[in-house]
Amino acid sequence: MNDTFTRVDNSGGSVHAGQGDVYNITYTTSHFNHQQTAGRSPRRIADDQLRLLRQRFVDPEGMGEARRLLAEHSTVILDGPPGSGRTAAARVLLYELHQSTGIFRELLPGDHEEVALTDTGLVGAGDRLLLDLAEADVQRWARTHRDLSALRKAVQEQQAHLVVVMPHDGTLESDLQLYRAKISHPPAQEVFRRHLRLHHVPHEEYLQPAPAFADFLDDRRSMEEIADFADRVRRARTAHRPPDDFAGWCEQARDARKTWRQEVAGLVAERREAPQRALLFTTAMLHGAHADVIHHATALLLRTLKTPRDNAHLLEGKDLSERLTEITASAGPDGHVRFDKLGFDTAVRVHFWDHMPDLRPLLSAWTDRTAELADRHLTADRRRELVQRLADQYLRTGKWRELAALADVWGTTTTNPARPAAAIHVLSRGLESKQYGGNFRELIYTWCRDKQLAGDLADVLLRVCTDVIAPTYPDQAMVRLHHLARRERGATPALDALCDLVATSSRLRRRMLDRLTRHSSAPGADAGLFLRICDPVPLTDPGGSPRALMDENYVQGCVTTGWREVFAQLPQPRWQPYARRWLHTASDAGDRRDLLLDLLVDAADRDGTHLAALYSVARAAEPTTSGGAARGVDTTDRLLQKISAAQGLRPPATPPRPEPPRGTTP
């Protein structure tokens, strides 16, 4: 707990969210700079994800009824068959609300970090809540849906909205049947065409007959399968392989559903020379990259494997085109290399990973070194894809701990800026995993709290907390950022990110004040953080809430406790600017002026030194009061009356006071 870090930079990022439940988060980065994304709040990221999902969404039957129930009752319980896009529908319903207050959150009942569904502090004003229980078993559904009535009541009181996705075969109590909306699969062809339009396929192309797509639809397909088929059509169109028309692309997309395992196994058995197999694996890992990248990365793989170099004269050896033909690949007109069969690259990656396990550490080292190659054709997107393809093999085979260890190594070294970016991609992939996302959130919690933050690891953790965890699980991100902020010395990027996060929700600010004052395990560190979180302006601004946080007795208690710790733990120069802002706010707070002053005086706890310091700060703040110096003088006089009362003194007279010498501060 004693190690610290002094800077966190970051990279810009974009988010792609497709039909269904899968969200892929992309970081395009060559170096970190925290200020580049300072204005990109977790709420904005969440809304961007939901907006992109809405663009790909086709309303299923029953969506209109779901909208009506949500509008009238603030709650809707979605019921639909698996594959109908239930979770996507839930997210779209919440996105369409466009609330000016509150945040989007996914609830995790039963998680040790989450409060109970019956907790009165669970719901914030205007929150948009998703409770996804589509995959819940009978016991979990029974435990959870008993608490839905209490949760729904809190949602109504806070003018929030709740969408519950229930198990398809689950039972629902009679008092909740009113809020149930049944949805079915949307028209498959319309879903397919919506995705093609978003892939920029002209309508005159996809309106052509395509028997392969009709064959594909003969079986009932899930929304995710249809989205995947559309993406394969896009890739076939990009590859320009014959037959180069819509019907041909659909044929290739259909054939790509094959695993190609036997074909790959046969090809590997036939190509026994190391250079051939190196080219095969490199093409699979960098599929779609420029031929120059493939060439250099293949040579790098051979060096990584310490394969003897072929000393044949360069003019006598096979050129790259011939070597690619040997592995059923070629470079297109744009110079980018792809296999002739769609989906073949996935099968090659699986084969090498599964059947050559001794090579895994070396393949990971090669991925690291390849991501660092200085090649103008190796774009940030290609580097990201390379790292994600490696991460997918770890996750597919249940090696999430080994993947996390790899992120640790890449995040704690600063030899190349590509490494921390790769660590971000790895951790993001893990967090996105349905199977292992919870494991990665727990791991990141432990790292933020206890791990030695060497190299760029603090930068990496900051990015995944703010850009990956916070948009969906803001409470968990807040806790992790709190631990990071406690350990900062010098620059405060984690604290800045924490302040940005709590600014999105009054509920988060209340919970953060509670952590800093009522349940603090590090009072000295938390006193400094308190000064930033306890900003009087948002505390006195109700926004879209029925009342301001400062009007709550519990928050007033947190504020008094926090300022008391500030006076006890920090020197006056540290807290003086924040006290000045507090007094300026009090001057403009109208009916709340006395309350703000009382909290400061109560926090001083009759300590003459602290009370004198407060008075001195108030005197110095008078000329810069927004309402003019006269208003500042009036606030100072009122503060002096409260100080005298706290000390048991008679209210003082207010004789004319000389102005302090120009240019001096107390």
XYZ file of C-alpha atoms in Angstrom:
666
model
C 0.000 0.000 0.000
C 2.996 2.303 0.141
C 3.940 2.289 -3.535
C 2.831 5.284 -5.540
C 2.642 6.534 -9.095
C 2.951 10.021 -10.436
C 1.357 10.099 -13.882
C -1.299 8.444 -15.987
C -1.658 9.151 -19.695
C -4.004 7.504 -22.128
C -5.008 7.046 -25.696
C -8.041 7.996 -27.664
C -10.573 5.281 -28.243
C -13.692 4.344 -30.145
C -16.364 1.826 -29.349
C -18.165 -0.633 -31.586
C -21.287 -2.330 -30.267
C -23.101 -4.885 -32.379
C -26.453 -6.681 -32.280
C -26.848 -8.873 -29.222
C -24.849 -8.855 -26.044
C -21.267 -8.492 -27.320
C -19.411 -5.170 -27.028
C -15.975 -4.713 -28.543
C -13.998 -1.745 -27.245
C -11.217 -0.449 -29.432
C -8.213 1.656 -28.405
C -6.143 3.286 -31.100
C -3.021 4.399 -29.344
C 0.637 4.967 -29.990
C 1.347 6.697 -26.697
C -0.544 7.734 -23.597
C -1.796 11.216 -22.889
C -4.500 11.497 -20.260
C -5.629 14.923 -21.402
C -6.520 13.656 -24.874
C -9.724 12.070 -23.558
C -10.387 14.310 -20.575
C -13.852 15.185 -21.884
C -14.886 11.595 -22.573
C -16.912 10.714 -19.498
C -18.122 7.205 -18.646
C -21.691 8.364 -19.296
C -20.677 9.532 -22.765
C -18.962 6.209 -23.477
C -22.021 4.263 -22.315
C -24.337 6.404 -24.438
C -22.076 5.951 -27.480
C -22.190 2.180 -27.036
C -25.970 2.202 -26.714
C -26.350 4.545 -29.693
C -24.346 2.219 -31.930
C -26.413 -0.709 -30.711
C -29.613 1.199 -31.535
C -28.410 1.740 -35.100
C -28.119 -2.028 -35.567
C -31.358 -2.877 -33.814
C -34.583 -3.988 -35.503
C -37.680 -3.885 -33.339
C -39.051 -7.315 -32.475
C -42.766 -7.954 -32.112
C -43.790 -6.697 -28.689
C -41.299 -3.833 -28.556
C -44.095 -1.241 -28.669
C -45.770 -2.781 -25.639
C -42.432 -2.801 -23.809
C -42.000 0.908 -24.508
C -45.516 1.628 -23.237
C -44.995 -0.260 -19.996
C -41.667 1.406 -19.362
C -43.139 4.857 -19.978
C -46.206 4.300 -17.802
C -44.724 2.296 -14.933
C -40.969 3.020 -15.089
C -40.484 -0.766 -15.178
C -40.759 -3.450 -17.819
C -39.941 -7.150 -17.536
C -38.899 -8.600 -20.899
C -39.682 -12.200 -21.710
C -38.599 -13.785 -24.953
C -37.012 -16.901 -26.419
C -33.213 -17.262 -26.421
C -31.660 -15.616 -29.466
C -34.416 -13.042 -29.850
C -32.126 -10.200 -28.790
C -33.664 -9.737 -25.328
C -30.646 -8.033 -23.775
C -30.147 -5.826 -26.817
C -33.816 -4.827 -26.616
C -33.393 -3.972 -22.934
C -30.419 -1.732 -23.644
C -32.215 -0.007 -26.505
C -35.242 0.685 -24.312
C -33.028 2.359 -21.733
C -31.079 4.315 -24.356
C -34.265 5.743 -25.864
C -35.179 7.411 -22.580
C -32.512 10.126 -23.003
C -32.578 11.110 -19.333
C -30.845 14.399 -18.476
C -29.945 13.045 -15.040
C -28.763 9.700 -13.767
C -26.606 7.098 -15.459
C -26.898 3.736 -17.194
C -25.947 0.801 -14.978
C -26.176 -2.947 -15.053
C -27.105 -4.468 -11.703
C -25.296 -7.574 -10.478
C -27.426 -9.085 -7.694
C -25.421 -11.481 -5.569
C -22.065 -9.930 -6.439
C -20.104 -9.229 -3.255
C -19.483 -5.600 -4.343
C -23.154 -4.884 -5.033
C -25.679 -3.778 -2.450
C -28.948 -5.702 -2.138
C -31.781 -4.923 -4.523
C -33.800 -3.817 -1.507
C -31.196 -1.263 -0.390
C -32.646 2.247 -0.477
C -29.368 3.670 -1.760
C -29.194 1.421 -4.805
C -31.149 3.679 -7.154
C -30.100 7.198 -8.054
C -32.308 9.936 -9.443
C -32.958 9.333 -13.125
C -30.856 6.153 -13.314
C -31.411 3.711 -16.180
C -31.064 0.236 -14.694
C -30.619 -3.089 -16.477
C -31.156 -6.326 -14.568
C -30.194 -9.097 -16.984
C -31.308 -12.484 -15.666
C -31.806 -14.166 -19.033
C -29.330 -16.922 -18.136
C -30.252 -17.186 -14.443
C -31.052 -20.621 -13.064
C -34.237 -21.377 -11.140
C -32.696 -20.688 -7.728
C -31.137 -17.368 -8.707
C -34.307 -16.175 -10.403
C -36.369 -17.123 -7.339
C -33.982 -15.244 -5.024
C -33.953 -12.165 -7.214
C -37.505 -11.700 -8.382
C -38.783 -11.696 -4.787
C -37.016 -8.340 -4.406
C -38.369 -6.809 -7.615
C -41.326 -5.100 -5.959
C -39.050 -3.257 -3.508
C -36.683 -2.341 -6.326
C -39.534 -1.095 -8.498
C -40.765 1.132 -5.679
C -37.316 2.728 -5.324
C -37.201 3.222 -9.089
C -40.480 5.127 -9.043
C -39.424 7.288 -6.103
C -36.210 8.284 -7.858
C -37.904 8.871 -11.234
C -35.594 6.199 -12.619
C -36.308 3.359 -15.059
C -35.740 -0.380 -14.804
C -35.675 -3.077 -17.481
C -35.533 -6.681 -16.299
C -34.685 -9.535 -18.668
C -36.221 -12.654 -17.148
C -35.405 -16.299 -17.911
C -37.577 -17.585 -20.733
C -39.013 -20.410 -18.642
C -39.148 -18.410 -15.414
C -42.301 -17.864 -13.415
C -43.528 -14.425 -12.397
C -45.662 -13.544 -9.406
C -49.128 -12.188 -10.106
C -48.358 -8.673 -8.836
C -45.543 -8.375 -11.393
C -47.424 -9.770 -14.403
C -48.645 -6.252 -15.179
C -45.115 -5.229 -16.176
C -44.351 -8.210 -18.402
C -43.792 -7.714 -22.132
C -43.250 -10.648 -24.458
C -40.992 -10.142 -27.458
C -40.203 -12.470 -30.332
C -37.544 -12.692 -33.006
C -37.511 -9.664 -35.321
C -37.661 -10.313 -39.101
C -34.374 -12.058 -39.872
C -33.983 -10.582 -43.334
C -34.494 -7.045 -42.046
C -31.890 -7.619 -39.329
C -29.480 -8.903 -41.967
C -30.045 -5.937 -44.250
C -29.730 -3.450 -41.395
C -26.264 -4.799 -40.642
C -25.269 -4.731 -44.300
C -26.330 -1.087 -44.595
C -24.202 -0.239 -41.586
C -21.330 -2.126 -43.254
C -21.801 0.289 -46.203
C -23.019 -2.393 -48.613
C -25.159 -0.617 -51.261
C -28.780 -1.736 -51.343
C -28.586 -2.551 -55.062
C -26.110 -5.271 -54.120
C -27.840 -6.884 -51.148
C -31.263 -6.870 -52.830
C -29.968 -9.438 -55.331
C -31.046 -13.088 -54.871
C -28.756 -15.101 -52.584
C -29.678 -18.813 -52.241
C -26.949 -19.342 -49.636
C -28.540 -16.807 -47.327
C -31.940 -18.427 -47.799
C -30.361 -21.759 -46.846
C -28.842 -20.109 -43.791
C -32.257 -18.865 -42.680
C -33.894 -22.273 -43.035
C -32.977 -22.820 -39.402
C -34.127 -20.357 -36.744
C -31.118 -18.114 -36.209
C -30.285 -15.957 -33.225
C -29.693 -12.256 -33.683
C -26.014 -12.813 -32.928
C -25.727 -15.464 -35.638
C -27.358 -13.185 -38.196
C -25.036 -10.327 -37.234
C -22.054 -12.656 -37.568
C -23.246 -13.817 -41.004
C -23.547 -10.197 -42.150
C -20.029 -9.497 -40.933
C -18.721 -12.477 -42.898
C -20.469 -11.150 -46.000
C -18.685 -7.853 -45.431
C -15.314 -9.608 -45.165
C -15.981 -11.653 -48.299
C -16.875 -8.473 -50.181
C -13.661 -6.789 -48.974
C -11.501 -9.757 -50.022
C -12.667 -9.624 -53.679
C -12.505 -13.399 -54.090
C -14.481 -14.915 -56.995
C -17.389 -15.169 -57.383
C -17.364 -11.452 -56.610
C -21.072 -10.698 -56.270
C -23.628 -10.750 -53.480
C -24.662 -14.354 -54.056
C -21.001 -15.369 -54.048
C -20.287 -13.436 -50.846
C -23.169 -15.215 -49.147
C -21.810 -18.561 -50.350
C -18.437 -17.723 -48.839
C -20.108 -16.560 -45.625
C -22.036 -19.836 -45.457
C -18.921 -21.917 -46.114
C -16.992 -19.932 -43.498
C -19.274 -21.453 -40.872
C -17.269 -24.619 -41.360
C -14.527 -25.118 -38.830
C -11.951 -25.913 -41.552
C -10.165 -28.043 -38.942
C -9.425 -30.985 -41.201
C -8.248 -28.726 -44.008
C -5.921 -26.822 -41.696
C -4.549 -30.009 -40.149
C -3.809 -31.371 -43.607
C -2.139 -28.161 -44.719
C 0.086 -28.041 -41.626
C 1.032 -31.695 -42.144
C 2.007 -30.975 -45.747
C 3.971 -27.786 -44.996
C 6.563 -29.140 -42.601
C 9.295 -26.560 -43.163
C 9.595 -23.901 -40.467
C 9.395 -20.921 -42.892
C 6.150 -22.283 -44.354
C 4.521 -22.838 -40.981
C 5.764 -19.476 -39.725
C 4.139 -17.770 -42.709
C 0.936 -19.731 -42.119
C 0.683 -18.677 -38.461
C 1.702 -15.076 -39.151
C -0.920 -14.725 -41.876
C -3.563 -16.047 -39.485
C -2.579 -13.667 -36.675
C -2.223 -10.638 -38.963
C -4.979 -11.581 -41.374
C -5.761 -8.653 -43.631
C -2.463 -6.862 -42.969
C -0.214 -5.520 -45.705
C 2.222 -7.951 -47.341
C 5.201 -5.991 -45.969
C 3.925 -6.533 -42.424
C 3.408 -10.248 -43.088
C 6.947 -10.553 -44.460
C 8.650 -8.776 -41.546
C 6.523 -10.486 -38.903
C 7.268 -13.915 -40.393
C 10.995 -13.248 -40.247
C 10.551 -12.058 -36.652
C 8.723 -15.285 -35.744
C 11.572 -17.372 -37.140
C 14.060 -15.343 -35.093
C 11.888 -15.698 -31.995
C 11.838 -19.464 -32.498
C 15.614 -19.353 -33.164
C 15.177 -21.072 -36.505
C 18.388 -21.110 -38.610
C 18.223 -18.615 -41.406
C 18.114 -19.895 -44.986
C 21.367 -18.774 -46.611
C 20.131 -19.282 -50.167
C 20.643 -16.280 -52.406
C 17.708 -13.915 -52.154
C 17.139 -14.010 -55.912
C 17.097 -17.807 -55.944
C 14.487 -18.280 -53.213
C 10.716 -18.259 -53.550
C 9.118 -14.846 -53.594
C 6.358 -13.945 -51.171
C 3.604 -14.486 -53.717
C 4.697 -18.085 -54.324
C 5.069 -18.764 -50.612
C 1.587 -17.399 -49.938
C 0.136 -19.642 -52.642
C 1.595 -22.641 -50.799
C -0.562 -21.822 -47.767
C -3.703 -20.990 -49.823
C -3.370 -17.250 -49.306
C -2.648 -14.289 -51.558
C -2.269 -10.534 -51.571
C -5.148 -8.588 -53.038
C -4.971 -5.497 -55.256
C -4.517 -3.376 -52.133
C -1.476 -5.425 -51.094
C -3.229 -6.912 -48.066
C -2.902 -10.636 -47.429
C -5.848 -12.955 -46.827
C -6.566 -16.650 -47.012
C -8.609 -17.803 -49.987
C -11.255 -19.332 -47.706
C -13.297 -17.116 -45.437
C -12.818 -17.967 -41.765
C -9.696 -20.019 -42.486
C -7.553 -17.709 -40.360
C -9.545 -18.554 -37.225
C -9.045 -22.280 -37.783
C -5.292 -21.803 -38.257
C -4.962 -19.901 -34.982
C -6.914 -22.575 -33.140
C -4.799 -25.367 -34.644
C -1.446 -23.890 -33.703
C -2.623 -23.014 -30.189
C -4.234 -26.382 -29.474
C -1.759 -28.717 -31.152
C 1.540 -26.977 -30.436
C 1.162 -26.012 -26.753
C 4.928 -25.821 -26.189
C 5.025 -22.869 -28.578
C 2.509 -20.761 -26.636
C 5.049 -18.743 -24.592
C 7.084 -18.065 -27.737
C 3.990 -17.102 -29.721
C 3.087 -14.640 -26.960
C 6.612 -13.196 -27.043
C 6.374 -12.897 -30.821
C 3.048 -11.052 -30.516
C 4.688 -8.602 -28.142
C 7.639 -7.984 -30.459
C 5.416 -7.749 -33.536
C 3.202 -5.112 -31.917
C 6.358 -3.030 -31.446
C 7.444 -3.210 -35.100
C 8.040 0.182 -36.662
C 6.176 -0.275 -39.934
C 3.901 2.336 -41.436
C 1.531 -0.401 -42.577
C 1.177 -1.760 -39.044
C -1.588 0.560 -37.945
C -2.988 0.871 -34.446
C -6.015 -1.173 -35.529
C -3.761 -3.978 -36.772
C -1.815 -3.980 -33.509
C -5.068 -4.148 -31.581
C -6.401 -7.014 -33.697
C -3.146 -8.924 -33.248
C -3.262 -8.653 -29.455
C -6.980 -9.472 -29.313
C -6.492 -12.596 -31.421
C -3.860 -13.806 -29.002
C -6.082 -12.974 -26.020
C -8.960 -14.911 -27.582
C -6.863 -18.084 -27.603
C -6.052 -17.710 -23.908
C -9.704 -17.130 -23.040
C -10.987 -19.883 -25.323
C -8.829 -22.431 -23.528
C -9.590 -21.149 -20.016
C -6.145 -19.605 -19.466
C -7.420 -16.308 -18.111
C -4.839 -16.159 -15.316
C -2.015 -16.605 -17.811
C -3.544 -13.853 -19.945
C -3.702 -11.545 -16.922
C -0.050 -12.304 -16.173
C 0.811 -11.296 -19.724
C -1.023 -7.989 -19.252
C 0.939 -7.493 -16.041
C 4.246 -7.928 -17.847
C 3.256 -5.619 -20.675
C 1.832 -2.993 -18.343
C 4.828 -2.815 -16.011
C 7.467 -2.250 -18.681
C 8.088 1.053 -20.410
C 10.468 -0.002 -23.167
C 7.895 0.702 -25.854
C 4.549 2.545 -25.787
C 2.977 -0.343 -27.697
C 3.254 -2.525 -24.604
C 0.900 -0.640 -22.255
C -1.533 -0.263 -25.150
C -1.380 -4.037 -25.627
C -2.018 -4.504 -21.903
C -5.162 -2.364 -22.234
C -6.370 -4.499 -25.135
C -5.739 -7.703 -23.179
C -7.548 -6.556 -20.029
C -10.408 -5.117 -22.075
C -10.841 -8.428 -23.854
C -10.934 -10.203 -20.518
C -13.457 -7.749 -19.074
C -15.700 -8.215 -22.123
C -15.718 -11.992 -21.689
C -19.044 -13.355 -20.462
C -17.272 -16.242 -18.772
C -14.303 -14.447 -17.219
C -15.370 -10.789 -17.007
C -16.057 -11.093 -13.277
C -12.640 -12.638 -12.697
C -10.950 -9.738 -14.434
C -12.948 -7.145 -12.499
C -11.885 -8.795 -9.254
C -8.270 -8.977 -10.419
C -8.235 -5.295 -11.350
C -9.672 -4.451 -7.924
C -6.787 -6.287 -6.257
C -4.226 -4.605 -8.491
C -5.645 -1.122 -7.884
C -5.616 -1.679 -4.133
C -2.462 -3.687 -3.422
C -0.237 -4.313 -6.417
C 3.043 -2.493 -6.924
C 2.278 -0.058 -9.709
C 5.492 -0.244 -11.678
C 6.013 1.064 -15.184
C 2.799 2.037 -16.948
C 0.508 -0.288 -15.022
C -1.253 2.590 -13.270
C -1.973 4.132 -16.675
C -3.373 0.847 -17.900
C -5.615 0.354 -14.874
C -6.924 3.897 -15.120
C -7.956 3.369 -18.737
C -9.759 0.086 -18.229
C -11.540 1.448 -15.144
C -12.811 4.581 -16.873
C -13.420 3.277 -20.396
C -14.431 -0.360 -19.885
C -15.772 -0.883 -16.353
C -17.345 2.515 -15.602
C -19.821 2.697 -18.521
C -21.605 -0.462 -17.310
C -20.531 -0.920 -13.682
C -19.842 2.625 -12.405
C -19.896 1.654 -8.727
C -17.155 -0.913 -9.235
C -15.105 1.546 -11.287
C -15.494 4.156 -8.540
C -14.082 1.809 -5.900
C -11.088 0.908 -8.073
C -10.350 4.530 -8.963
C -10.546 5.392 -5.262
C -7.788 2.912 -4.495
C -5.679 4.277 -7.349
C -6.242 7.868 -6.235
C -5.135 7.069 -2.682
C -1.732 6.037 -3.974
C -1.009 9.024 -6.206
C 1.773 11.463 -5.500
C 2.256 14.570 -7.590
C -0.100 14.450 -10.570
C -3.622 13.212 -9.853
C -5.087 11.641 -13.019
C -6.866 8.882 -11.081
C -8.450 11.439 -8.756
C -9.430 13.522 -11.779
C -11.100 10.470 -13.310
C -12.822 9.705 -10.007
C -14.196 13.252 -9.826
C -15.431 12.981 -13.421
C -17.195 9.732 -12.577
C -18.973 10.934 -9.420
C -20.023 14.075 -11.294
C -22.289 11.873 -13.426
C -24.493 10.825 -10.502
C -25.570 12.248 -7.168
C -25.856 8.686 -5.890
C -22.208 8.023 -6.720
C -21.131 11.248 -5.005
C -23.106 10.307 -1.895
C -21.551 6.849 -1.858
C -18.081 8.301 -2.353
C -18.544 10.730 0.529
C -19.588 7.772 2.657
C -16.443 5.847 1.690
C -14.207 8.835 2.436
C -15.692 9.694 5.821
C -17.788 6.963 7.427
C -15.911 3.900 6.177
C -12.411 5.192 5.489
C -9.514 2.834 6.110
C -6.917 5.495 5.291
C -8.023 8.831 6.852
C -4.843 10.676 5.960
C -5.063 9.869 2.258
C -8.845 10.232 2.111
C -8.790 13.702 3.680
C -7.083 15.061 0.582
C -9.450 13.216 -1.745
C -12.418 14.517 0.247
C -11.571 18.107 -0.655
C -12.079 17.328 -4.348
C -15.150 15.125 -3.976
C -16.895 17.458 -1.502
C -17.365 20.235 -4.034
C -20.052 22.573 -2.662
C -21.423 23.501 -6.082
C -22.786 20.064 -7.097
C -23.725 19.388 -3.486
C -26.076 22.386 -3.479
C -27.367 21.950 -7.036
C -30.343 19.555 -7.188
C -30.070 19.224 -10.953
C -32.909 16.959 -11.981
C -33.288 15.455 -8.505
C -36.103 16.331 -6.114
C -33.578 17.866 -3.710
C -29.895 18.660 -3.467
C -27.500 16.296 -1.729
C -26.688 18.967 0.835
C -30.276 18.850 2.062
C -29.853 15.249 3.241
C -28.966 14.771 6.895
C -26.699 11.857 6.088
C -24.691 13.894 3.582
C -24.399 16.752 6.071
C -22.928 14.304 8.566
C -20.422 13.072 5.976
C -19.417 16.639 5.155
C -18.866 17.560 8.804
C -16.823 14.418 9.436
C -14.789 14.975 6.297
C -13.902 18.584 7.068
C -13.019 17.590 10.621
C -10.485 15.108 9.244
C -9.176 17.744 6.838
C -8.494 20.147 9.711
C -6.827 17.369 11.710
C -4.771 15.785 8.911
C -3.806 18.560 6.481
C -1.942 21.876 6.804
C -3.838 25.088 6.144
C -2.184 25.832 2.761
C -3.572 22.509 1.515
C -7.223 23.083 2.451
C -7.358 26.872 2.195
C -8.316 27.075 -1.552
C -11.160 24.603 -0.986
C -12.431 26.513 2.045
C -12.377 29.696 -0.038
C -14.509 27.996 -2.710
C -16.853 26.770 0.032
C -17.268 30.302 1.377
C -17.799 31.737 -2.100
C -20.504 29.143 -2.686
C -22.081 29.959 0.668
C -22.280 33.627 -0.339
C -24.334 32.642 -3.401
C -26.317 29.839 -1.745
C -29.273 31.893 -0.501
C -31.183 29.910 2.105
C -28.389 27.349 2.310
C -25.740 29.893 3.341
C -26.197 29.250 7.058
C -26.109 25.493 6.515
C -22.779 25.638 4.663
C -21.240 27.873 7.301
C -22.588 25.700 10.135
C -20.969 22.608 8.648
C -17.541 24.273 8.556
C -17.856 25.630 12.076
C -19.090 22.292 13.429
C -16.175 20.532 11.735
C -13.696 22.847 13.500
C -15.051 21.375 16.747
C -14.457 24.557 18.850
C -10.752 24.453 18.044
C -9.641 28.071 18.246
C -6.793 27.593 15.790
C -9.043 26.115 13.117
C -11.790 28.672 13.691
C -9.324 31.533 13.444
C -7.941 30.076 10.237
C -11.449 29.843 8.787
C -12.127 33.466 9.635
C -8.829 34.494 8.058
C -9.705 32.634 4.853
C -13.124 34.274 4.782
C -11.592 37.746 5.082
C -9.223 37.053 2.212
C -12.060 35.658 0.070
C -14.259 38.737 0.331
C -12.903 40.701 -2.661
C -13.347 37.735 -5.038
C -16.920 36.869 -4.081
C -19.047 36.619 -7.233
C -21.752 38.876 -5.841
C -19.243 41.560 -4.943
C -17.112 42.330 -1.908
C -20.119 43.527 0.094
C -21.692 40.094 -0.122
C -18.394 38.562 0.913
C -18.199 40.863 3.935
C -21.726 39.874 4.926
C -20.793 36.166 4.733
C -17.681 36.751 6.839
C -19.686 38.582 9.490
C -22.201 35.754 9.585
C -19.345 33.255 9.940
C -17.912 35.261 12.835
C -21.267 35.149 14.616
C -21.346 31.352 14.289
C -17.752 31.044 15.485
C -18.571 33.127 18.552
C -21.649 31.063 19.268
C -19.637 27.831 18.953
C -17.158 29.171 21.517
C -19.898 30.322 23.880
C -19.130 34.005 23.338
C -21.527 36.925 22.996
C -22.140 37.849 19.348
C -19.502 40.474 18.534
C -20.030 43.950 17.261
C -18.912 44.580 13.702
C -16.608 47.627 13.735
C -15.105 48.929 10.498
C -12.289 46.626 9.454
C -9.178 47.693 7.620
C -8.550 45.961 4.345
C -5.579 43.566 4.360
C -2.438 44.867 2.635
C -2.647 44.395 -1.110
C -0.995 41.234 -2.342
C -1.032 39.398 0.998
C -2.935 36.275 1.965
C -3.471 34.756 5.391
